[in-house]
XYZ file of C-alpha atoms in Angstrom:
635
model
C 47.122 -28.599 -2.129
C 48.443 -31.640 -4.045
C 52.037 -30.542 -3.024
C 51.068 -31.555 0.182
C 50.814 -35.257 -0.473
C 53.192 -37.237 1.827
C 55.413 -40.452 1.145
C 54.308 -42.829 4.332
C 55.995 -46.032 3.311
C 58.367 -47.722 0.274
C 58.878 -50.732 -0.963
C 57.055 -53.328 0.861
C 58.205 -56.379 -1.094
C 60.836 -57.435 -4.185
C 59.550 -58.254 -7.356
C 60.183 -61.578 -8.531
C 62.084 -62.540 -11.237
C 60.605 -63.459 -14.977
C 60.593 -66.005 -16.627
C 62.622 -66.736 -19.879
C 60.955 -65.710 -23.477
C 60.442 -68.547 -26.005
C 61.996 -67.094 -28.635
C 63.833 -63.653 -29.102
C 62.067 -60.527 -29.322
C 63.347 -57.339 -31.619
C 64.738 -54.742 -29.255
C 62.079 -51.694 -28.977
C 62.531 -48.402 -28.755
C 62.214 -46.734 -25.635
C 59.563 -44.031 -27.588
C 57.510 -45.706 -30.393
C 56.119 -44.015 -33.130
C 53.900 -45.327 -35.765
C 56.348 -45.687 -38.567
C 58.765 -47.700 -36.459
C 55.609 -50.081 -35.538
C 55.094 -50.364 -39.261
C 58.338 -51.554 -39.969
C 58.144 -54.313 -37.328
C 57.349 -57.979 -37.777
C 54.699 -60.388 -36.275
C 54.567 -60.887 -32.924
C 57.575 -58.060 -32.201
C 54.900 -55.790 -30.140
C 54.154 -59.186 -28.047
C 55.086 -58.259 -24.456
C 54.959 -54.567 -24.965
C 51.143 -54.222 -23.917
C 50.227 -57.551 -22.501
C 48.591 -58.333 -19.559
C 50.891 -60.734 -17.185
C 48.433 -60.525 -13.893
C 45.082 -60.851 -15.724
C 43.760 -64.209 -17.853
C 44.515 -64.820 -21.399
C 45.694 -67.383 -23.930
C 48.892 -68.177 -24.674
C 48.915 -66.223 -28.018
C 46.036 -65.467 -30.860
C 42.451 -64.319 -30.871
C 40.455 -65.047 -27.535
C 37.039 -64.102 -26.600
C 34.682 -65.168 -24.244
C 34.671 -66.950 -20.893
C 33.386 -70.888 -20.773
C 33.408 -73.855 -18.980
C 33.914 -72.395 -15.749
C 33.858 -74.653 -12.577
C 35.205 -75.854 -9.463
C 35.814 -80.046 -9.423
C 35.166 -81.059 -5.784
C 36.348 -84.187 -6.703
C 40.054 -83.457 -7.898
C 39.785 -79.906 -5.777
C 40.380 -77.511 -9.143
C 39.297 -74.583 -10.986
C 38.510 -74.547 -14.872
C 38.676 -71.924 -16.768
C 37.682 -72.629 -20.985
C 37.842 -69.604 -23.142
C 37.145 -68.954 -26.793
C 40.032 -69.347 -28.847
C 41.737 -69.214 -32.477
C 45.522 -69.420 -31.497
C 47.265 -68.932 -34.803
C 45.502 -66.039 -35.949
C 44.895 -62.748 -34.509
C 40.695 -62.640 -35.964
C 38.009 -64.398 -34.784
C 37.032 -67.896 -36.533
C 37.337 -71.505 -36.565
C 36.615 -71.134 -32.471
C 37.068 -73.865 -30.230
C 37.852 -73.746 -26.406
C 41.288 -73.318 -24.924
C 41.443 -74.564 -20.850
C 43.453 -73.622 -18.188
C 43.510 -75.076 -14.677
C 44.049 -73.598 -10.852
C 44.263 -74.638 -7.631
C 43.328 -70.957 -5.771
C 41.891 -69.227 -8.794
C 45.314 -66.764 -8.859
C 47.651 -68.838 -10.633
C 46.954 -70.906 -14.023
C 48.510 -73.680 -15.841
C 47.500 -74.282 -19.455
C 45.651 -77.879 -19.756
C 48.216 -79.352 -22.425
C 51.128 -76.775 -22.245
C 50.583 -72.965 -23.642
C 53.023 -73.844 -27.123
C 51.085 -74.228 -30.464
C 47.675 -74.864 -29.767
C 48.567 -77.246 -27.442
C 46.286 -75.839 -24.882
C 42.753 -76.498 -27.302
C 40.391 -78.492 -25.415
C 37.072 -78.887 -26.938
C 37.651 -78.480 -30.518
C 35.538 -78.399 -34.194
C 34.760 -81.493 -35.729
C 34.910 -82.778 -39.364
C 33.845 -80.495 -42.137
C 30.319 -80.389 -42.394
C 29.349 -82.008 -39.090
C 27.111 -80.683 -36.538
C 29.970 -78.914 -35.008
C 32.260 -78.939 -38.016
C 32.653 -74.513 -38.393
C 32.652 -73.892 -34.456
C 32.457 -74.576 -30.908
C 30.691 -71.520 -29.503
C 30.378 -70.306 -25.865
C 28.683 -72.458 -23.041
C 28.887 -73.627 -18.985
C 30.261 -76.530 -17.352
C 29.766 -79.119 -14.199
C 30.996 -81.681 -12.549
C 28.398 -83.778 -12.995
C 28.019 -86.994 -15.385
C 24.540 -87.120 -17.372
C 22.499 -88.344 -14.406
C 23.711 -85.661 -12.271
C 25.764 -87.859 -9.857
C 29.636 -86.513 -9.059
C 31.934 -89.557 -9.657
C 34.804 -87.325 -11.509
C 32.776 -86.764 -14.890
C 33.122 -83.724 -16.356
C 30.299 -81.974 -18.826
C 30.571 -78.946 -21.009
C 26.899 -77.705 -22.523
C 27.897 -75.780 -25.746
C 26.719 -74.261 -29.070
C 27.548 -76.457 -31.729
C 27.445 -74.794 -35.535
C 27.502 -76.124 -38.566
C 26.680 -72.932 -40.955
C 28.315 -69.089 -40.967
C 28.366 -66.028 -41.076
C 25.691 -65.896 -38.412
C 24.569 -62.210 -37.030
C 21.551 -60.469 -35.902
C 21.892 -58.260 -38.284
C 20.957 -60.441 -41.226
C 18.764 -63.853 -41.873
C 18.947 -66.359 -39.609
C 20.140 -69.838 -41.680
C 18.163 -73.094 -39.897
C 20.178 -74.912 -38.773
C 22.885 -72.955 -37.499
C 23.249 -73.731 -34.039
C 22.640 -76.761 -31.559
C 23.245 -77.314 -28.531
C 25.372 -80.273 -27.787
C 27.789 -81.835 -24.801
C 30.955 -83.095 -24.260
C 32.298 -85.245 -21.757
C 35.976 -85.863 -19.720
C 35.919 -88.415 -17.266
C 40.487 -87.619 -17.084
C 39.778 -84.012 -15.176
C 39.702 -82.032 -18.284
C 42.936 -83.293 -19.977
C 40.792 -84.561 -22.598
C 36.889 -84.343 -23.818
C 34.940 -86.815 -26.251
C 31.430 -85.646 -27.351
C 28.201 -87.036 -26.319
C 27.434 -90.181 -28.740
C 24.255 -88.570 -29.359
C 24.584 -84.752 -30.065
C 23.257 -82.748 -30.372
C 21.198 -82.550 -27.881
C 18.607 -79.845 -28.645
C 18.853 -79.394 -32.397
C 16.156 -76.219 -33.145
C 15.444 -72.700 -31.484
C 11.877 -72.389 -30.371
C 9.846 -73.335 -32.758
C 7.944 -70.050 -34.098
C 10.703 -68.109 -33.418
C 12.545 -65.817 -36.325
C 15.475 -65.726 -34.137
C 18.313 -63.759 -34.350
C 20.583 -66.405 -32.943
C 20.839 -69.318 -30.367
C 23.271 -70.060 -28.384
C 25.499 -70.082 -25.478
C 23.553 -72.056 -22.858
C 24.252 -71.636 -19.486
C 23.447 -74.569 -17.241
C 22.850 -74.780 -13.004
C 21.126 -76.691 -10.769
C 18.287 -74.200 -9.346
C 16.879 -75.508 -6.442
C 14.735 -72.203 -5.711
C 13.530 -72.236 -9.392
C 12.619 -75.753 -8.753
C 10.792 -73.922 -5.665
C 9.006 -71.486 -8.159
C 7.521 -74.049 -10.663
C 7.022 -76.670 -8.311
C 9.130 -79.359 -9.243
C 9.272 -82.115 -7.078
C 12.118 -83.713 -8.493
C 15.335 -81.564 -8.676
C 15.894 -80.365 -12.026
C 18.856 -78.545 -14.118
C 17.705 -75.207 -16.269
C 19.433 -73.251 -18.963
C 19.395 -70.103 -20.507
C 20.531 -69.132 -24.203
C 21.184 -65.810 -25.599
C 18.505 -64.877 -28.260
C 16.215 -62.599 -30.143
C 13.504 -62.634 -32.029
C 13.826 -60.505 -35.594
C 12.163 -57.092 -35.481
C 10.109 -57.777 -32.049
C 13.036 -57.975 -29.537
C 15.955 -60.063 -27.698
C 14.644 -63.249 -25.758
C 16.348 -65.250 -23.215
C 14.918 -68.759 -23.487
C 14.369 -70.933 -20.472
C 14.705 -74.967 -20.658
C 14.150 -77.518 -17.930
C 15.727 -80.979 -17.436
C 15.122 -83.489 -14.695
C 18.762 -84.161 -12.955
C 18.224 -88.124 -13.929
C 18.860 -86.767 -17.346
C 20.465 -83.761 -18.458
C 19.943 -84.532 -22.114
C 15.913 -84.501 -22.051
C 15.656 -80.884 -22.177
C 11.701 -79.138 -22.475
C 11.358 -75.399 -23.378
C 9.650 -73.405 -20.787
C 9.122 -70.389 -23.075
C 10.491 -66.536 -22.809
C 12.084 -65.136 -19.004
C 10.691 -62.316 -20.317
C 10.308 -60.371 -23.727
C 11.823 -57.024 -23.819
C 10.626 -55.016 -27.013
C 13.889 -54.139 -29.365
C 16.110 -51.413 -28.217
C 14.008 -50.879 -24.639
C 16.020 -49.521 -21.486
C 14.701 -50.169 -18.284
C 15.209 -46.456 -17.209
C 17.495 -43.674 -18.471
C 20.274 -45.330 -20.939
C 23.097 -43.607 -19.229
C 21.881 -45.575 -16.073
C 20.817 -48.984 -17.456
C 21.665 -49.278 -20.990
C 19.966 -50.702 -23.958
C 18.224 -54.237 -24.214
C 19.252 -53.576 -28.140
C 18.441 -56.303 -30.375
C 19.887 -59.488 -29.512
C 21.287 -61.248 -26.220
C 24.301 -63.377 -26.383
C 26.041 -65.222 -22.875
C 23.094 -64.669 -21.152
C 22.952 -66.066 -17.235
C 20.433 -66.585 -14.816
C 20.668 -66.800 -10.968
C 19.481 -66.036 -7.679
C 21.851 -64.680 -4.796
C 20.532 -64.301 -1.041
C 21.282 -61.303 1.112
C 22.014 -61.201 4.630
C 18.244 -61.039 5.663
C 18.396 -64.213 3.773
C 15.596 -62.763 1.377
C 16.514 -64.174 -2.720
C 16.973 -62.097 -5.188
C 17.156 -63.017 -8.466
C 19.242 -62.070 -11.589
C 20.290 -61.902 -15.443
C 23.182 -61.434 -16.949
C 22.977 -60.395 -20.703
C 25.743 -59.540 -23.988
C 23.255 -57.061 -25.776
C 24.090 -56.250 -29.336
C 23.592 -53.412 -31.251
C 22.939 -50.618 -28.610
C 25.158 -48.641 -29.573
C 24.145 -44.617 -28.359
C 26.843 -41.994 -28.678
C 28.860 -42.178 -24.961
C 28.855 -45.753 -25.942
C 29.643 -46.475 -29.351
C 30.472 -50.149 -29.249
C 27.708 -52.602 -30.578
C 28.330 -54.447 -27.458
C 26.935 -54.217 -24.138
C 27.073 -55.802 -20.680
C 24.066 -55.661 -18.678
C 22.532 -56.771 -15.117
C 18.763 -57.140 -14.032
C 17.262 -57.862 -11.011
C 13.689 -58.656 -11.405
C 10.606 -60.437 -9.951
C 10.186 -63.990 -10.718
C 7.152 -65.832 -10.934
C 4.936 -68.374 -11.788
C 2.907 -68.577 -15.401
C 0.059 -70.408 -15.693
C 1.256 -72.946 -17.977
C 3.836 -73.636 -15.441
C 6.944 -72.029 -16.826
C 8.551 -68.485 -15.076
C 8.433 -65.030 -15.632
C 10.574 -62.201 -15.126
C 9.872 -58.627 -14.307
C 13.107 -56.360 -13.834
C 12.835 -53.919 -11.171
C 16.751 -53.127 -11.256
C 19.075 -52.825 -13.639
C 22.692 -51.182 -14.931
C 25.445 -51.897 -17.181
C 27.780 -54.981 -15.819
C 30.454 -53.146 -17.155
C 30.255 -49.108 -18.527
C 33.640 -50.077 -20.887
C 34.447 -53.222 -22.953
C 33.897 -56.135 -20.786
C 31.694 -58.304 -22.419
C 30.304 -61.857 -22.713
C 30.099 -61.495 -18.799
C 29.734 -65.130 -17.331
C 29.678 -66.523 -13.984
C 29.708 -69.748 -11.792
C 28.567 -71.356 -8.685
C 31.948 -71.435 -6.812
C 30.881 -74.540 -4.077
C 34.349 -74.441 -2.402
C 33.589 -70.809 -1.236
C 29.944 -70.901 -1.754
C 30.003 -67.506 -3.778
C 28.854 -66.463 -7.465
C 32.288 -66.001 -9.436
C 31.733 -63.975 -12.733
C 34.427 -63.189 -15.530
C 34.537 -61.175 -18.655
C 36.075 -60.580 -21.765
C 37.954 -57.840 -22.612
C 38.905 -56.629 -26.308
C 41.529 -54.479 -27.882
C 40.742 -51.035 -28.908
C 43.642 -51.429 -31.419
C 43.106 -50.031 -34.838
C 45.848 -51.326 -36.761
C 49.122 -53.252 -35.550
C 47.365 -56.566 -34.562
C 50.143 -58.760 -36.272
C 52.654 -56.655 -34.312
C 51.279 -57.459 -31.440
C 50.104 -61.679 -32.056
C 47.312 -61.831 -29.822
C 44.021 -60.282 -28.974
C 42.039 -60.321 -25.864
C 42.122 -60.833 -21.829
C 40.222 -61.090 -19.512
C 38.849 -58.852 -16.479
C 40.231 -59.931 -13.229
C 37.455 -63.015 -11.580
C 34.634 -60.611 -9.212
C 32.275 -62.390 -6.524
C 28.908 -61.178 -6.786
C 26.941 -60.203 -4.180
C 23.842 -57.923 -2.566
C 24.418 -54.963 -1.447
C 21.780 -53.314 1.480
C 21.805 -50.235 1.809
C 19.986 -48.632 5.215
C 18.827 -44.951 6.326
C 19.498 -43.495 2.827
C 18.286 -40.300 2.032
C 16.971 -39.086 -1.320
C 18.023 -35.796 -2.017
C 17.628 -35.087 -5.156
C 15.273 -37.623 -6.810
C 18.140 -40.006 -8.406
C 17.883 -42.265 -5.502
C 14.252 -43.542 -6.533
C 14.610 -43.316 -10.324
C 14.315 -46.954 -12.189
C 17.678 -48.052 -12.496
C 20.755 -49.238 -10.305
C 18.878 -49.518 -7.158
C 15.671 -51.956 -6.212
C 14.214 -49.396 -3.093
C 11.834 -49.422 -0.311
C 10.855 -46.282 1.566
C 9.973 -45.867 5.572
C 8.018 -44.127 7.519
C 10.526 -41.833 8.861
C 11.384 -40.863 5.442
C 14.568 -42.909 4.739
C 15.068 -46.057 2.113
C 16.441 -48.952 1.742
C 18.393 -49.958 -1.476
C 19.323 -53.303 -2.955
C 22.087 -53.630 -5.364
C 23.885 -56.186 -7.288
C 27.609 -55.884 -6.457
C 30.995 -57.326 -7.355
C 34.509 -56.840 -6.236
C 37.679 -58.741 -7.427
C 38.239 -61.924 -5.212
C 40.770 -61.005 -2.531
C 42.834 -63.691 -3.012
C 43.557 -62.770 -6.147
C 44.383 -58.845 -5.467
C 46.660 -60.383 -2.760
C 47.911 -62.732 -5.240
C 49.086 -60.530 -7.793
C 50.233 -58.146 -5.116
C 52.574 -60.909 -4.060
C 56.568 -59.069 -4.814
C 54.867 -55.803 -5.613
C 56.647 -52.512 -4.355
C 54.072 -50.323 -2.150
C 53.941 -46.873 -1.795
C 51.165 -45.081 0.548
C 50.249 -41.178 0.044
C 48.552 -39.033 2.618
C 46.467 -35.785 1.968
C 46.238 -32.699 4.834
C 42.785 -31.861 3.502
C 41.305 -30.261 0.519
C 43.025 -29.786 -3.119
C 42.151 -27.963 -6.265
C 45.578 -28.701 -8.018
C 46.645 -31.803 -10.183
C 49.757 -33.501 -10.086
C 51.412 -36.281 -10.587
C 53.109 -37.631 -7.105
C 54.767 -41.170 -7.591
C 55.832 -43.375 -10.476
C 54.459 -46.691 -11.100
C 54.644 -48.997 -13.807
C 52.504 -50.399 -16.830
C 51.626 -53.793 -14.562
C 50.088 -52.089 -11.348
C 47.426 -50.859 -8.476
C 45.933 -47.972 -7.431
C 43.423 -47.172 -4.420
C 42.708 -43.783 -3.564
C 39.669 -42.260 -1.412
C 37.723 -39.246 -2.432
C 35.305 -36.957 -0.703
C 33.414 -33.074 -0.582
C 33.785 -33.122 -4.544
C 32.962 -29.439 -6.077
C 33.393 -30.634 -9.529
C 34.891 -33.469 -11.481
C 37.873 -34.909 -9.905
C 39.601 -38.359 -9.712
C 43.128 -39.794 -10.821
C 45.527 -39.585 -13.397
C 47.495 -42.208 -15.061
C 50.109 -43.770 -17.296
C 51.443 -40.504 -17.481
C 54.695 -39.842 -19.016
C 57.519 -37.135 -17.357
C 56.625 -34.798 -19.799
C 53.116 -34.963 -20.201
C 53.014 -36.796 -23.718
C 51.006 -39.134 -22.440
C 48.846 -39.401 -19.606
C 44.726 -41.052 -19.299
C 42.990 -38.491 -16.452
C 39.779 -40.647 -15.195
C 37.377 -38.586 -12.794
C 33.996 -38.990 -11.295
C 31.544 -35.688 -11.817
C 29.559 -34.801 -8.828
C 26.805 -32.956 -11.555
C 25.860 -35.635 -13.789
C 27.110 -38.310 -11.505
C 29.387 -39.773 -14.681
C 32.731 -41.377 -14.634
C 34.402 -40.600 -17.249
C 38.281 -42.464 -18.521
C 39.575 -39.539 -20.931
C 41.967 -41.754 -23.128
C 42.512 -38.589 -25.575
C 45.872 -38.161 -24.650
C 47.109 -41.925 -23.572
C 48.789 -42.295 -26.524
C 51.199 -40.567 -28.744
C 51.010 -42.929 -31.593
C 49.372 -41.683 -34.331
C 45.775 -43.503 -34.728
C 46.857 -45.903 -32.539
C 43.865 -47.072 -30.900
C 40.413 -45.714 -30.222
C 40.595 -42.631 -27.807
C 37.279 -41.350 -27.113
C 35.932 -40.507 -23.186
C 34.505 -44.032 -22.072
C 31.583 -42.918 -19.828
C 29.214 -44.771 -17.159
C 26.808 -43.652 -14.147
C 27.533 -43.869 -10.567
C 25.838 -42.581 -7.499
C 26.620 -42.280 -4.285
C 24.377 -43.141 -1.261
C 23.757 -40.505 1.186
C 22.729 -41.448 4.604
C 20.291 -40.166 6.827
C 23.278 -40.204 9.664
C 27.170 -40.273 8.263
C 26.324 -37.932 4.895
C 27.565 -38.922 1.233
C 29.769 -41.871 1.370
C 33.383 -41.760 0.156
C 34.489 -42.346 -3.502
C 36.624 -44.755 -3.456
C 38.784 -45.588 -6.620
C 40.544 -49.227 -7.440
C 42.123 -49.508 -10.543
C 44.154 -51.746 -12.340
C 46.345 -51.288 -15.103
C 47.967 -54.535 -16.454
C 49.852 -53.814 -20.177
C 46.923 -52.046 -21.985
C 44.113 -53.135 -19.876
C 42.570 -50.458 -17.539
C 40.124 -51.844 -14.479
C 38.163 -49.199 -12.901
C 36.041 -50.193 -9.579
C 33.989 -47.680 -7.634
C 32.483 -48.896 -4.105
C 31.496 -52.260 -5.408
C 28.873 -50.912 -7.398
C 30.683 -49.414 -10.566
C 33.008 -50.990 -13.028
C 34.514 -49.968 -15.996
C 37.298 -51.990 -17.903
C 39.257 -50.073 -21.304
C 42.194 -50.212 -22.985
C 45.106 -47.924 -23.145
C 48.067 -48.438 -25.328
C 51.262 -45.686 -24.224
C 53.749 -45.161 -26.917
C 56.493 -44.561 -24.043
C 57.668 -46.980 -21.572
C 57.780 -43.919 -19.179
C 54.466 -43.640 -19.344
C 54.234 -44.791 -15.964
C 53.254 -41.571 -13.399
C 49.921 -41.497 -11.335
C 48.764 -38.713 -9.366
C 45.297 -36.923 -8.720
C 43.302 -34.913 -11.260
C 41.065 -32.282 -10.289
C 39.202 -30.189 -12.778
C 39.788 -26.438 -13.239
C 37.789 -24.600 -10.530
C 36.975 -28.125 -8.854
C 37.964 -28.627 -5.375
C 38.137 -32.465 -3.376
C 39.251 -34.257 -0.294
C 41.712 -36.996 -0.544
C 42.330 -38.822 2.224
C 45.042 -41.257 0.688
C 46.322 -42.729 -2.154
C 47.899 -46.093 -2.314
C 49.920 -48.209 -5.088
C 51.491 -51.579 -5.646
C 53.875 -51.496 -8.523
C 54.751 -54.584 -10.566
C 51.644 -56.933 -10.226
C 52.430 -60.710 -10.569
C 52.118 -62.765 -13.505
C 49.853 -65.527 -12.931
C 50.959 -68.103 -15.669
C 54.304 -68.728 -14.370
C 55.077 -72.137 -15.894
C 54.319 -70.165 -19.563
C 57.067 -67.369 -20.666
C 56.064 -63.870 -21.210
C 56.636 -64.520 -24.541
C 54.140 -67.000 -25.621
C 53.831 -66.172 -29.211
C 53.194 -68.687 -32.147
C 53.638 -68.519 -35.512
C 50.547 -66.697 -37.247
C 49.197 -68.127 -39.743
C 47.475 -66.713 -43.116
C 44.602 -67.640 -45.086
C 43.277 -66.550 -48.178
C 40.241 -63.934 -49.001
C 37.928 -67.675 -50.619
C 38.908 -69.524 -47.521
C 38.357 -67.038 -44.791
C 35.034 -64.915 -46.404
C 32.872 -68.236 -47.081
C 33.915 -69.050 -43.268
C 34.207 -73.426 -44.893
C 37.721 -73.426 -45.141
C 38.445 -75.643 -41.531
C 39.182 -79.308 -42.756
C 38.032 -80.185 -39.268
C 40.616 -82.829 -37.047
């Protein structure tokens, strides 16, 4: 019985104090409705749904991740993100940049006010990079691949818009140029000589270009046999009507500006899944942020991987035209020298939101760092509010080996999350891309939380809600013997109002994040079921492992990890600020064992030299300047 969930310990810690706000905020109702909302000014919902523990500009539209690195040479993280920071839409992007010493606390590069924090920004009307500065990687590296304090960023330069797979590509779009800081990042000049590859492959009716991601690769140098060490990117692409293409490039390390096309990774036909959708997803039509990498396991054997934004894959559990994926696949040698990839393994990077997923050689730690982007599911109220986007909290990738599994009912062996090998005695052996969130950075924005720690005597079939939380928090709680679907609930008001039940089904192996009632707003936000696949190993000796359930709710962003081997990141947006009770959810009929429950209220915020209330000024443009996309004058 749920009643018989136990209290074992308090408060653990005090929460720390916050900072000041910038400028004075209307005071809010304790219960918002919609007609209230539409009576408010900009910027007056700023700090009700905000994210304080997870990334995100200082106000404005954000989107994806960029430029991310570790400097050996000045010992700091950088962190570049997609930004417009006066308006609450996409356009006119350029790069915003943060800085941190231990990856848990930032400090904007420039100071959060205005757009103080813009880094790498458009240049004159008309230029090669005069309408934006799209997504890319970065090094510390200077152009001959020595480390003497030179920063690069590889980027997508355009010069014409609207851009879209949907419709004609426009030559001459996108390029791919650099920019350079040789002052750590506090300011960037661009590369005399950009761009620095100035066509997509030639043949190709693509469906865009861009977003190179750039590593040293000593085992791809390994692969094609290059004697000297070279750099290699990757761009998100597609080619019309056939399929979405990741192309490959080469560049010796003496010069990372002579790039050579190596042709296609590998050529996916449009809207192909590697197995059943609900387990892998949909190639769709066009890859954006795509990355490329190999990880090593603790036989030491490589595996290699992809990373892909696919676009237009929409199916009807998952409605959004975006898509994160994974691969693992096969990599080898073609005979006109260039590589080929054959996935073998595959499943969505992220079953919500999270998109634009990229990642980065972390050399202090020696670890593969990845972050994503996370939209709103807001339909209206975005001026209320002044900003859009976050982003998930950092994961380290790694492979997961799995020994002595049994297949019991076929799902083990199917094409999809798991690259296996069978034995002679019967049992398998599965391989797994997985991620969790970087301990230090749980502990960090643990640090001044309040923790409470729930016990179970044994099995339930009742739901209930046992503890109160609030709207910055964690949860852990460990499931096992499920009958039927059964998980948590959240964000749940005294009364029941509001409340978001999420629950893992033992039948179809589906989690499932019922937002239908986690808002009473009318129309609020989008509310359907956000659905993904997880299954759990069963071993030969031990059974079915345990369920376990890590979620973070920061503002309106929801962070759902399962065992290392799900994620799910959504939005929720409660119209009470009492919305704030957790508890577990079992199904009518449905019976499971929970062994315990803990929570950490009041997560950190992790830009504390910026105040919770970072808004600027919005700023409006008309319908001529905004829908011909030529209105930015440039610096």
């Amino acid at each position: 019985m749920l009643a018989s969930l136990l209290v074992l310990s308090v408060v653990l810690g005090a929460i720390g104090s916050t900072n000041a706000q910038n400028n004075s905020s209307p005071e809010l109702p304790d219960v918002l409705d919609r007609s209230t909302i539409e009576g408010l000014g900009n910027n007056s919902l700023f700090n009700r749904w905000r994210p304080i523990s997870h990334f995100s500009a200082p106000a404005g539209w954000m989107n994806d991740p960029c430029g991310m690195m570790y400097d050996p040479t000045r010992d700091t993280y950088h962190l570049h993100y997609q930004w417009h920071p006066h308006h609450i839409n996409w356009g006119n992007i350029s790069w915003g940049h943060a800085i941190s010493q231990d990856l848990v606390t930032w400090t904007d590069v420039g100071g959060w006010e205005n757009g103080n924090a813009q880094s790498i920004v458009t240049g004159k009307n008309g230029s090669y990079n005069g309408l934006g500065i799209f997504s890319g990687s970065a090094l510390p590296i200077n152009l001959t691949g020595g480390e003497d304090g030179t920063l690069l960023a590889f980027y997508t330069s355009v010069s014409f818009l609207p851009t879209n797979w949907k419709i004609p590509y426009e030559n001459g779009t996108e390029t791919q140029s650099i920019a350079i800081s040789t002052d750590g990042g506090e300011t960037w000049e661009q590369y005399e000589n950009n761009p620095i590859i100035s066509a997509p492959p030639e043949g190709w009716n693509v469906t865009g270009w861009r977003d190179p991601f750039v590593e040293a690769w000593p085992e791809m140098d390994a692969v094609l046999g290059q004697e000297e060490p070279h750099y290699y990117s990757v761009f998100g692409s597609g080619i019309k009507d056939i399929g979405p293409r990741i192309p490959f490039y080469s560049a010796p390390a003496s010069d990372l500006t002579n790039w050579t096309f190596l042709g296609a990774l590998w050529e996916p036909s449009a809207n192909e899944s590697l197995g059943s959708v609900l387990e892998t997803g949909t190639y769709a039509f066009n890859f954006e942020v795509s990355n490329f990498f190999s990880l090593t396991d603790i036989d030491g054997d490589v595996h290699y991987y992809v990373l892909m934004g696919t676009e237009g894959g929409n199916t009807t559990f998952h409605p959004r035209q975006q898509w994160g994926l994974w691969n693992e696949g096969i990599v080898s040698r073609r005979e006109n020298g260039s590589a080929r990839f054959t996935p073998v393994a595959g499943g969505a990077i992220d079953s919500g939101l999270l998109y634009a997923v990229a990642s980065f050689n972390d050399t202090k730690n020696n670890r593969r760092v990845q972050w994503g982007w996370a939209n709103e599911d807001l339909n209206d109220f975005f001026t209320q509010q002044g900003f859009q986007g976050a982003f998930a909290l950092p994961r380290e990738m790694y492979v997961m080996k799995a020994t002595g599994l049994v297949n019991l009912d076929g799902a083990l062996t199917t094409l999809g999350n798991n690259r296996v090998t069978e034995h002679e005695d019967g049992t398998f052996t599965a391989w797994t891309l997985a991620a969790r969130p970087l301990p230090e950075v749980v502990s960090g924005i643990r640090n001044g939380t309040s923790q409470q720690n729930y016990a179970s005597n044994g099995t339930t079939s009742e739901s209930s809600i046992i503890g109160q939380g609030s709207s910055h928090m964690q949860l852990t709680a460990t499931f096992r013997n499920f009958t039927g679907p059964a998980g948590l609930t959240i964000a749940a008001s005294p009364g029941s109002e509001e409340y978001t039940n999420i629950w893992w089904d033992p039948l179809n192996y589906t989690v499932n994040v019922d937002r239908s009632s986690s808002s009473s707003i009318e129309n609020v936000a989008q509310n359907y079921t956000v659905i993904g696949y997880f299954y759990p190993y069963t071993h030969q000796r031990g059974g079915t492992e345990d369920v376990v359930m890590d979620i973070f709710i920061d503002g309106s962003l929801v962070e759902l990890y399962i065992n290392d081997r799900f994620w799910l990141t959504t939005r929720i947006y409660p119209g009470r600020t009492d919305s704030v009770g957790f508890g577990p959810f079992v199904a009518e009929g449905a019976t499971v064992e929970i062994s315990r429950i803990s929570a950490w209220t009041n997560t950190s915020n992790i830009f504390p030299d910026r105040p919770l209330n970072s808004s600027s000024e919005l700023v409006f443009d008309t319908a001529e300047q905004t829908n011909n996309y030529t209105w930015w004058p440039g610096n």
